[in-house]
Amino acid sequence: MNKKFDLKGIIFDYGGTIDTNSRHWAEVLWEKYQYFRVPVSKEVFREAYVHGERTLARNPLVKPEHNFLDVLQIKTRIQIDYLVDKGFLDRVEADDKAYASHVADDCYQYVLETLKRTRPVVRELAAHYRLVLVSNFYGNIQTILKDFQLADYFSEVIESSVVGVRKPDPAIYRLGVEAMGFPAGQVLVVGDSFSKDMVPAKAVGCKTAWLKGEGWGNEEIDESLPDIVITDLPELLPYVL
């Protein structure tokens, strides 16, 4: 692929791509809710998940020094508090069984295991290409990259809360291309979200590799749009090396 498209650089999404290798975070969290027998339905959990994401988008609860375990603890506490406030969970039971901390801790371990598979891919690509990260995040992505030994692989990081624009707005990928310093047509965007990564990346003229996996389930998909479709990040290497 690098010969066909004359690639010079690669833009990575972070959440759902590097940390979970194609699984939407709602699905990872739901799996842990089930494992720890949190007594709510998936529909109710999704309400709590959406509430949590909107709360974090409105309120600067995540600080720049927070690592990803901190983020997960904040997220799960918001979710459990919502479920208690709405009457779906009993407060005493939720606290006694420490649902929030158990789910957060197990999700963090899940990421550590996943990174054993995805970090080597990033490392290998960084040896051949300029890499830029473009992420919808909370202002602490640099801390997370350091925590997970990923920081040295990215020459630039474009974070939504810092630049003031969020996916799926193509403008955030335009910033990524500008940071890359190469024409958009020589840049490959790798991401797990069809609507938030593939569509806006194509809109600014980038090549695209869709890490197709366990998504949110509410996207309209056109598999002819991405230049590459993979289901496991290591599958990308033969296309670009």
PDB file of N, CA and C in Angstrom, residues 41-127:
ATOM      1  N   SER A  41     -29.818  -3.971  33.163  1.00  0.00           N
ATOM      2  CA  SER A  41     -29.886  -4.424  31.774  1.00  0.00           C
ATOM      3  C   SER A  41     -28.899  -3.635  30.922  1.00  0.00           C
ATOM      4  N   LYS A  42     -28.631  -4.151  29.742  1.00  0.00           N
ATOM      5  CA  LYS A  42     -27.718  -3.435  28.846  1.00  0.00           C
ATOM      6  C   LYS A  42     -28.309  -2.094  28.437  1.00  0.00           C
ATOM      7  N   GLU A  43     -29.611  -2.046  28.231  1.00  0.00           N
ATOM      8  CA  GLU A  43     -30.258  -0.787  27.857  1.00  0.00           C
ATOM      9  C   GLU A  43     -30.056   0.269  28.945  1.00  0.00           C
ATOM     10  N   VAL A  44     -30.238  -0.130  30.200  1.00  0.00           N
ATOM     11  CA  VAL A  44     -30.044   0.791  31.320  1.00  0.00           C
ATOM     12  C   VAL A  44     -28.574   1.185  31.432  1.00  0.00           C
ATOM     13  N   PHE A  45     -27.673   0.223  31.248  1.00  0.00           N
ATOM     14  CA  PHE A  45     -26.249   0.543  31.264  1.00  0.00           C
ATOM     15  C   PHE A  45     -25.911   1.585  30.208  1.00  0.00           C
ATOM     16  N   ARG A  46     -26.472   1.418  29.020  1.00  0.00           N
ATOM     17  CA  ARG A  46     -26.170   2.383  27.946  1.00  0.00           C
ATOM     18  C   ARG A  46     -26.616   3.790  28.330  1.00  0.00           C
ATOM     19  N   GLU A  47     -27.740   3.894  29.027  1.00  0.00           N
ATOM     20  CA  GLU A  47     -28.171   5.204  29.530  1.00  0.00           C
ATOM     21  C   GLU A  47     -27.100   5.804  30.432  1.00  0.00           C
ATOM     22  N   ALA A  48     -26.600   4.976  31.343  1.00  0.00           N
ATOM     23  CA  ALA A  48     -25.584   5.439  32.285  1.00  0.00           C
ATOM     24  C   ALA A  48     -24.293   5.806  31.558  1.00  0.00           C
ATOM     25  N   TYR A  49     -23.945   5.028  30.547  1.00  0.00           N
ATOM     26  CA  TYR A  49     -22.732   5.299  29.775  1.00  0.00           C
ATOM     27  C   TYR A  49     -22.835   6.643  29.065  1.00  0.00           C
ATOM     28  N   VAL A  50     -23.945   6.865  28.389  1.00  0.00           N
ATOM     29  CA  VAL A  50     -24.142   8.134  27.671  1.00  0.00           C
ATOM     30  C   VAL A  50     -24.139   9.304  28.651  1.00  0.00           C
ATOM     31  N   HIS A  51     -24.820   9.129  29.781  1.00  0.00           N
ATOM     32  CA  HIS A  51     -24.823  10.174  30.812  1.00  0.00           C
ATOM     33  C   HIS A  51     -23.397  10.496  31.254  1.00  0.00           C
ATOM     34  N   GLY A  52     -22.589   9.458  31.450  1.00  0.00           N
ATOM     35  CA  GLY A  52     -21.221   9.669  31.885  1.00  0.00           C
ATOM     36  C   GLY A  52     -20.394  10.431  30.870  1.00  0.00           C
ATOM     37  N   GLU A  53     -20.533  10.062  29.598  1.00  0.00           N
ATOM     38  CA  GLU A  53     -19.769  10.741  28.555  1.00  0.00           C
ATOM     39  C   GLU A  53     -20.191  12.208  28.431  1.00  0.00           C
ATOM     40  N   ARG A  54     -21.478  12.463  28.533  1.00  0.00           N
ATOM     41  CA  ARG A  54     -21.959  13.849  28.449  1.00  0.00           C
ATOM     42  C   ARG A  54     -21.509  14.662  29.659  1.00  0.00           C
ATOM     43  N   THR A  55     -21.498  14.015  30.816  1.00  0.00           N
ATOM     44  CA  THR A  55     -21.032  14.702  32.028  1.00  0.00           C
ATOM     45  C   THR A  55     -19.570  15.104  31.891  1.00  0.00           C
ATOM     46  N   LEU A  56     -18.756  14.207  31.385  1.00  0.00           N
ATOM     47  CA  LEU A  56     -17.334  14.509  31.232  1.00  0.00           C
ATOM     48  C   LEU A  56     -17.090  15.542  30.134  1.00  0.00           C
ATOM     49  N   ALA A  57     -17.969  15.578  29.130  1.00  0.00           N
ATOM     50  CA  ALA A  57     -17.834  16.583  28.076  1.00  0.00           C
ATOM     51  C   ALA A  57     -18.156  17.982  28.600  1.00  0.00           C
ATOM     52  N   ARG A  58     -19.078  18.056  29.578  1.00  0.00           N
ATOM     53  CA  ARG A  58     -19.504  19.360  30.110  1.00  0.00           C
ATOM     54  C   ARG A  58     -18.636  19.848  31.264  1.00  0.00           C
ATOM     55  N   ASN A  59     -18.072  18.915  32.022  1.00  0.00           N
ATOM     56  CA  ASN A  59     -17.385  19.274  33.265  1.00  0.00           C
ATOM     57  C   ASN A  59     -15.933  18.791  33.250  1.00  0.00           C
ATOM     58  N   PRO A  60     -14.997  19.644  33.611  1.00  0.00           N
ATOM     59  CA  PRO A  60     -13.571  19.268  33.589  1.00  0.00           C
ATOM     60  C   PRO A  60     -13.175  18.428  34.800  1.00  0.00           C
ATOM     61  N   LEU A  61     -13.790  17.252  34.912  1.00  0.00           N
ATOM     62  CA  LEU A  61     -13.504  16.369  36.035  1.00  0.00           C
ATOM     63  C   LEU A  61     -12.181  15.636  35.864  1.00  0.00           C
ATOM     64  N   VAL A  62     -11.800  15.426  34.616  1.00  0.00           N
ATOM     65  CA  VAL A  62     -10.520  14.783  34.330  1.00  0.00           C
ATOM     66  C   VAL A  62      -9.450  15.867  34.244  1.00  0.00           C
ATOM     67  N   LYS A  63      -8.395  15.701  35.011  1.00  0.00           N
ATOM     68  CA  LYS A  63      -7.312  16.675  35.062  1.00  0.00           C
ATOM     69  C   LYS A  63      -6.131  16.191  34.213  1.00  0.00           C
ATOM     70  N   PRO A  64      -5.277  17.122  33.771  1.00  0.00           N
ATOM     71  CA  PRO A  64      -4.150  16.735  32.906  1.00  0.00           C
ATOM     72  C   PRO A  64      -3.240  15.670  33.505  1.00  0.00           C
ATOM     73  N   GLU A  65      -3.152  15.603  34.833  1.00  0.00           N
ATOM     74  CA  GLU A  65      -2.260  14.631  35.459  1.00  0.00           C
ATOM     75  C   GLU A  65      -2.892  13.259  35.661  1.00  0.00           C
ATOM     76  N   HIS A  66      -4.164  13.111  35.326  1.00  0.00           N
ATOM     77  CA  HIS A  66      -4.840  11.827  35.520  1.00  0.00           C
ATOM     78  C   HIS A  66      -4.381  10.794  34.492  1.00  0.00           C
ATOM     79  N   ASN A  67      -4.044   9.598  34.970  1.00  0.00           N
ATOM     80  CA  ASN A  67      -3.760   8.517  34.032  1.00  0.00           C
ATOM     81  C   ASN A  67      -5.066   7.810  33.673  1.00  0.00           C
ATOM     82  N   PHE A  68      -4.959   6.712  32.914  1.00  0.00           N
ATOM     83  CA  PHE A  68      -6.196   6.115  32.420  1.00  0.00           C
ATOM     84  C   PHE A  68      -6.965   5.388  33.513  1.00  0.00           C
ATOM     85  N   LEU A  69      -6.289   4.855  34.506  1.00  0.00           N
ATOM     86  CA  LEU A  69      -7.009   4.258  35.628  1.00  0.00           C
ATOM     87  C   LEU A  69      -7.831   5.331  36.340  1.00  0.00           C
ATOM     88  N   ASP A  70      -7.263   6.508  36.506  1.00  0.00           N
ATOM     89  CA  ASP A  70      -8.011   7.615  37.105  1.00  0.00           C
ATOM     90  C   ASP A  70      -9.261   7.927  36.282  1.00  0.00           C
ATOM     91  N   VAL A  71      -9.106   7.979  34.960  1.00  0.00           N
ATOM     92  CA  VAL A  71     -10.236   8.272  34.075  1.00  0.00           C
ATOM     93  C   VAL A  71     -11.325   7.212  34.230  1.00  0.00           C
ATOM     94  N   LEU A  72     -10.916   5.964  34.238  1.00  0.00           N
ATOM     95  CA  LEU A  72     -11.880   4.871  34.369  1.00  0.00           C
ATOM     96  C   LEU A  72     -12.611   4.934  35.701  1.00  0.00           C
ATOM     97  N   GLN A  73     -11.894   5.271  36.758  1.00  0.00           N
ATOM     98  CA  GLN A  73     -12.542   5.387  38.072  1.00  0.00           C
ATOM     99  C   GLN A  73     -13.559   6.525  38.087  1.00  0.00           C
ATOM    100  N   ILE A  74     -13.229   7.629  37.449  1.00  0.00           N
ATOM    101  CA  ILE A  74     -14.165   8.751  37.357  1.00  0.00           C
ATOM    102  C   ILE A  74     -15.390   8.350  36.538  1.00  0.00           C
ATOM    103  N   LYS A  75     -15.162   7.716  35.396  1.00  0.00           N
ATOM    104  CA  LYS A  75     -16.261   7.292  34.519  1.00  0.00           C
ATOM    105  C   LYS A  75     -17.213   6.336  35.231  1.00  0.00           C
ATOM    106  N   THR A  76     -16.640   5.304  35.859  1.00  0.00           N
ATOM    107  CA  THR A  76     -17.500   4.291  36.468  1.00  0.00           C
ATOM    108  C   THR A  76     -18.234   4.840  37.685  1.00  0.00           C
ATOM    109  N   ARG A  77     -17.612   5.756  38.410  1.00  0.00           N
ATOM    110  CA  ARG A  77     -18.301   6.369  39.543  1.00  0.00           C
ATOM    111  C   ARG A  77     -19.493   7.196  39.062  1.00  0.00           C
ATOM    112  N   ILE A  78     -19.329   7.938  37.982  1.00  0.00           N
ATOM    113  CA  ILE A  78     -20.448   8.710  37.425  1.00  0.00           C
ATOM    114  C   ILE A  78     -21.567   7.773  36.998  1.00  0.00           C
ATOM    115  N   GLN A  79     -21.206   6.675  36.340  1.00  0.00           N
ATOM    116  CA  GLN A  79     -22.208   5.716  35.867  1.00  0.00           C
ATOM    117  C   GLN A  79     -22.973   5.088  37.028  1.00  0.00           C
ATOM    118  N   ILE A  80     -22.251   4.616  38.029  1.00  0.00           N
ATOM    119  CA  ILE A  80     -22.907   3.964  39.166  1.00  0.00           C
ATOM    120  C   ILE A  80     -23.774   4.963  39.931  1.00  0.00           C
ATOM    121  N   ASP A  81     -23.292   6.183  40.103  1.00  0.00           N
ATOM    122  CA  ASP A  81     -24.099   7.207  40.782  1.00  0.00           C
ATOM    123  C   ASP A  81     -25.394   7.475  40.015  1.00  0.00           C
ATOM    124  N   TYR A  82     -25.301   7.495  38.696  1.00  0.00           N
ATOM    125  CA  TYR A  82     -26.494   7.688  37.862  1.00  0.00           C
ATOM    126  C   TYR A  82     -27.480   6.543  38.079  1.00  0.00           C
ATOM    127  N   LEU A  83     -26.970   5.320  38.075  1.00  0.00           N
ATOM    128  CA  LEU A  83     -27.845   4.156  38.239  1.00  0.00           C
ATOM    129  C   LEU A  83     -28.511   4.149  39.612  1.00  0.00           C
ATOM    130  N   VAL A  84     -27.791   4.608  40.624  1.00  0.00           N
ATOM    131  CA  VAL A  84     -28.375   4.711  41.962  1.00  0.00           C
ATOM    132  C   VAL A  84     -29.423   5.832  41.994  1.00  0.00           C
ATOM    133  N   ASP A  85     -29.054   6.988  41.455  1.00  0.00           N
ATOM    134  CA  ASP A  85     -29.969   8.141  41.480  1.00  0.00           C
ATOM    135  C   ASP A  85     -31.270   7.854  40.738  1.00  0.00           C
ATOM    136  N   LYS A  86     -31.194   7.052  39.680  1.00  0.00           N
ATOM    137  CA  LYS A  86     -32.388   6.731  38.881  1.00  0.00           C
ATOM    138  C   LYS A  86     -33.148   5.524  39.443  1.00  0.00           C
ATOM    139  N   GLY A  87     -32.647   4.949  40.531  1.00  0.00           N
ATOM    140  CA  GLY A  87     -33.345   3.846  41.165  1.00  0.00           C
ATOM    141  C   GLY A  87     -33.067   2.477  40.581  1.00  0.00           C
ATOM    142  N   PHE A  88     -32.052   2.363  39.715  1.00  0.00           N
ATOM    143  CA  PHE A  88     -31.717   1.071  39.117  1.00  0.00           C
ATOM    144  C   PHE A  88     -30.810   0.229  40.011  1.00  0.00           C
ATOM    145  N   LEU A  89     -30.084   0.897  40.912  1.00  0.00           N
ATOM    146  CA  LEU A  89     -29.203   0.204  41.843  1.00  0.00           C
ATOM    147  C   LEU A  89     -29.451   0.712  43.253  1.00  0.00           C
ATOM    148  N   ASP A  90     -29.208  -0.156  44.216  1.00  0.00           N
ATOM    149  CA  ASP A  90     -29.277   0.233  45.618  1.00  0.00           C
ATOM    150  C   ASP A  90     -27.911   0.777  46.044  1.00  0.00           C
ATOM    151  N   ARG A  91     -27.912   1.936  46.717  1.00  0.00           N
ATOM    152  CA  ARG A  91     -26.649   2.580  47.094  1.00  0.00           C
ATOM    153  C   ARG A  91     -25.799   1.700  48.001  1.00  0.00           C
ATOM    154  N   VAL A  92     -26.412   1.102  49.006  1.00  0.00           N
ATOM    155  CA  VAL A  92     -25.649   0.286  49.947  1.00  0.00           C
ATOM    156  C   VAL A  92     -25.009  -0.900  49.223  1.00  0.00           C
ATOM    157  N   GLU A  93     -25.800  -1.561  48.372  1.00  0.00           N
ATOM    158  CA  GLU A  93     -25.259  -2.703  47.624  1.00  0.00           C
ATOM    159  C   GLU A  93     -24.139  -2.269  46.690  1.00  0.00           C
ATOM    160  N   ALA A  94     -24.348  -1.154  45.981  1.00  0.00           N
ATOM    161  CA  ALA A  94     -23.344  -0.670  45.034  1.00  0.00           C
ATOM    162  C   ALA A  94     -22.030  -0.360  45.730  1.00  0.00           C
ATOM    163  N   ASP A  95     -22.127   0.242  46.916  1.00  0.00           N
ATOM    164  CA  ASP A  95     -20.915   0.569  47.664  1.00  0.00           C
ATOM    165  C   ASP A  95     -20.287  -0.660  48.296  1.00  0.00           C
ATOM    166  N   ASP A  96     -21.112  -1.526  48.858  1.00  0.00           N
ATOM    167  CA  ASP A  96     -20.587  -2.742  49.498  1.00  0.00           C
ATOM    168  C   ASP A  96     -19.839  -3.620  48.502  1.00  0.00           C
ATOM    169  N   LYS A  97     -20.386  -3.732  47.302  1.00  0.00           N
ATOM    170  CA  LYS A  97     -19.773  -4.590  46.288  1.00  0.00           C
ATOM    171  C   LYS A  97     -18.742  -3.847  45.437  1.00  0.00           C
ATOM    172  N   ALA A  98     -18.580  -2.530  45.713  1.00  0.00           N
ATOM    173  CA  ALA A  98     -17.534  -1.724  45.060  1.00  0.00           C
ATOM    174  C   ALA A  98     -17.568  -1.883  43.542  1.00  0.00           C
ATOM    175  N   TYR A  99     -18.782  -1.811  42.983  1.00  0.00           N
ATOM    176  CA  TYR A  99     -18.921  -1.999  41.537  1.00  0.00           C
ATOM    177  C   TYR A  99     -18.014  -1.064  40.742  1.00  0.00           C
ATOM    178  N   ALA A 100     -18.017   0.211  41.108  1.00  0.00           N
ATOM    179  CA  ALA A 100     -17.284   1.203  40.315  1.00  0.00           C
ATOM    180  C   ALA A 100     -15.793   0.895  40.280  1.00  0.00           C
ATOM    181  N   SER A 101     -15.212   0.622  41.437  1.00  0.00           N
ATOM    182  CA  SER A 101     -13.766   0.388  41.472  1.00  0.00           C
ATOM    183  C   SER A 101     -13.390  -0.940  40.826  1.00  0.00           C
ATOM    184  N   HIS A 102     -14.214  -1.969  41.014  1.00  0.00           N
ATOM    185  CA  HIS A 102     -13.908  -3.265  40.392  1.00  0.00           C
ATOM    186  C   HIS A 102     -13.959  -3.183  38.863  1.00  0.00           C
ATOM    187  N   VAL A 103     -14.986  -2.533  38.344  1.00  0.00           N
ATOM    188  CA  VAL A 103     -15.103  -2.397  36.886  1.00  0.00           C
ATOM    189  C   VAL A 103     -13.936  -1.580  36.343  1.00  0.00           C
ATOM    190  N   ALA A 104     -13.607  -0.476  37.003  1.00  0.00           N
ATOM    191  CA  ALA A 104     -12.502   0.371  36.544  1.00  0.00           C
ATOM    192  C   ALA A 104     -11.184  -0.392  36.554  1.00  0.00           C
ATOM    193  N   ASP A 105     -10.911  -1.083  37.637  1.00  0.00           N
ATOM    194  CA  ASP A 105      -9.646  -1.817  37.747  1.00  0.00           C
ATOM    195  C   ASP A 105      -9.526  -2.899  36.677  1.00  0.00           C
ATOM    196  N   ASP A 106     -10.620  -3.613  36.441  1.00  0.00           N
ATOM    197  CA  ASP A 106     -10.575  -4.696  35.456  1.00  0.00           C
ATOM    198  C   ASP A 106     -10.444  -4.144  34.039  1.00  0.00           C
ATOM    199  N   CYS A 107     -11.080  -3.016  33.768  1.00  0.00           N
ATOM    200  CA  CYS A 107     -10.933  -2.384  32.456  1.00  0.00           C
ATOM    201  C   CYS A 107      -9.497  -1.931  32.222  1.00  0.00           C
ATOM    202  N   TYR A 108      -8.860  -1.427  33.263  1.00  0.00           N
ATOM    203  CA  TYR A 108      -7.467  -0.991  33.144  1.00  0.00           C
ATOM    204  C   TYR A 108      -6.571  -2.186  32.812  1.00  0.00           C
ATOM    205  N   GLN A 109      -6.800  -3.311  33.478  1.00  0.00           N
ATOM    206  CA  GLN A 109      -6.024  -4.516  33.183  1.00  0.00           C
ATOM    207  C   GLN A 109      -6.285  -4.996  31.755  1.00  0.00           C
ATOM    208  N   TYR A 110      -7.517  -4.819  31.301  1.00  0.00           N
ATOM    209  CA  TYR A 110      -7.871  -5.193  29.928  1.00  0.00           C
ATOM    210  C   TYR A 110      -7.017  -4.389  28.933  1.00  0.00           C
ATOM    211  N   VAL A 111      -6.870  -3.095  29.194  1.00  0.00           N
ATOM    212  CA  VAL A 111      -6.067  -2.259  28.309  1.00  0.00           C
ATOM    213  C   VAL A 111      -4.601  -2.685  28.339  1.00  0.00           C
ATOM    214  N   LEU A 112      -4.082  -2.966  29.509  1.00  0.00           N
ATOM    215  CA  LEU A 112      -2.690  -3.401  29.604  1.00  0.00           C
ATOM    216  C   LEU A 112      -2.445  -4.663  28.778  1.00  0.00           C
ATOM    217  N   GLU A 113      -3.406  -5.585  28.804  1.00  0.00           N
ATOM    218  CA  GLU A 113      -3.284  -6.801  27.999  1.00  0.00           C
ATOM    219  C   GLU A 113      -3.382  -6.490  26.507  1.00  0.00           C
ATOM    220  N   THR A 114      -4.314  -5.626  26.140  1.00  0.00           N
ATOM    221  CA  THR A 114      -4.500  -5.264  24.730  1.00  0.00           C
ATOM    222  C   THR A 114      -3.264  -4.570  24.176  1.00  0.00           C
ATOM    223  N   LEU A 115      -2.635  -3.734  24.974  1.00  0.00           N
ATOM    224  CA  LEU A 115      -1.449  -3.006  24.524  1.00  0.00           C
ATOM    225  C   LEU A 115      -0.286  -3.940  24.191  1.00  0.00           C
ATOM    226  N   LYS A 116      -0.286  -5.134  24.740  1.00  0.00           N
ATOM    227  CA  LYS A 116       0.754  -6.093  24.387  1.00  0.00           C
ATOM    228  C   LYS A 116       0.664  -6.455  22.906  1.00  0.00           C
ATOM    229  N   ARG A 117      -0.534  -6.293  22.342  1.00  0.00           N
ATOM    230  CA  ARG A 117      -0.741  -6.592  20.926  1.00  0.00           C
ATOM    231  C   ARG A 117      -0.638  -5.342  20.047  1.00  0.00           C
ATOM    232  N   THR A 118      -1.112  -4.204  20.559  1.00  0.00           N
ATOM    233  CA  THR A 118      -1.172  -2.994  19.721  1.00  0.00           C
ATOM    234  C   THR A 118       0.075  -2.126  19.808  1.00  0.00           C
ATOM    235  N   ARG A 119       0.716  -2.054  20.977  1.00  0.00           N
ATOM    236  CA  ARG A 119       1.899  -1.186  21.107  1.00  0.00           C
ATOM    237  C   ARG A 119       3.018  -1.578  20.137  1.00  0.00           C
ATOM    238  N   PRO A 120       3.297  -2.878  19.946  1.00  0.00           N
ATOM    239  CA  PRO A 120       4.341  -3.229  18.974  1.00  0.00           C
ATOM    240  C   PRO A 120       4.031  -2.761  17.552  1.00  0.00           C
ATOM    241  N   VAL A 121       2.755  -2.692  17.200  1.00  0.00           N
ATOM    242  CA  VAL A 121       2.383  -2.193  15.872  1.00  0.00           C
ATOM    243  C   VAL A 121       2.733  -0.711  15.757  1.00  0.00           C
ATOM    244  N   VAL A 122       2.362   0.046  16.776  1.00  0.00           N
ATOM    245  CA  VAL A 122       2.688   1.475  16.775  1.00  0.00           C
ATOM    246  C   VAL A 122       4.201   1.681  16.734  1.00  0.00           C
ATOM    247  N   ARG A 123       4.916   0.911  17.525  1.00  0.00           N
ATOM    248  CA  ARG A 123       6.379   1.023  17.559  1.00  0.00           C
ATOM    249  C   ARG A 123       6.988   0.730  16.194  1.00  0.00           C
ATOM    250  N   GLU A 124       6.512  -0.317  15.538  1.00  0.00           N
ATOM    251  CA  GLU A 124       7.044  -0.687  14.221  1.00  0.00           C
ATOM    252  C   GLU A 124       6.750   0.388  13.186  1.00  0.00           C
ATOM    253  N   LEU A 125       5.555   0.919  13.213  1.00  0.00           N
ATOM    254  CA  LEU A 125       5.197   1.952  12.239  1.00  0.00           C
ATOM    255  C   LEU A 125       5.959   3.251  12.487  1.00  0.00           C
ATOM    256  N   ALA A 126       6.228   3.551  13.753  1.00  0.00           N
ATOM    257  CA  ALA A 126       6.981   4.763  14.081  1.00  0.00           C
ATOM    258  C   ALA A 126       8.412   4.700  13.556  1.00  0.00           C
ATOM    259  N   ALA A 127       8.907   3.493  13.329  1.00  0.00           N
ATOM    260  CA  ALA A 127      10.256   3.339  12.781  1.00  0.00           C
ATOM    261  C   ALA A 127      10.304   3.629  11.284  1.00  0.00           C
TER     262      ALA A 127
END
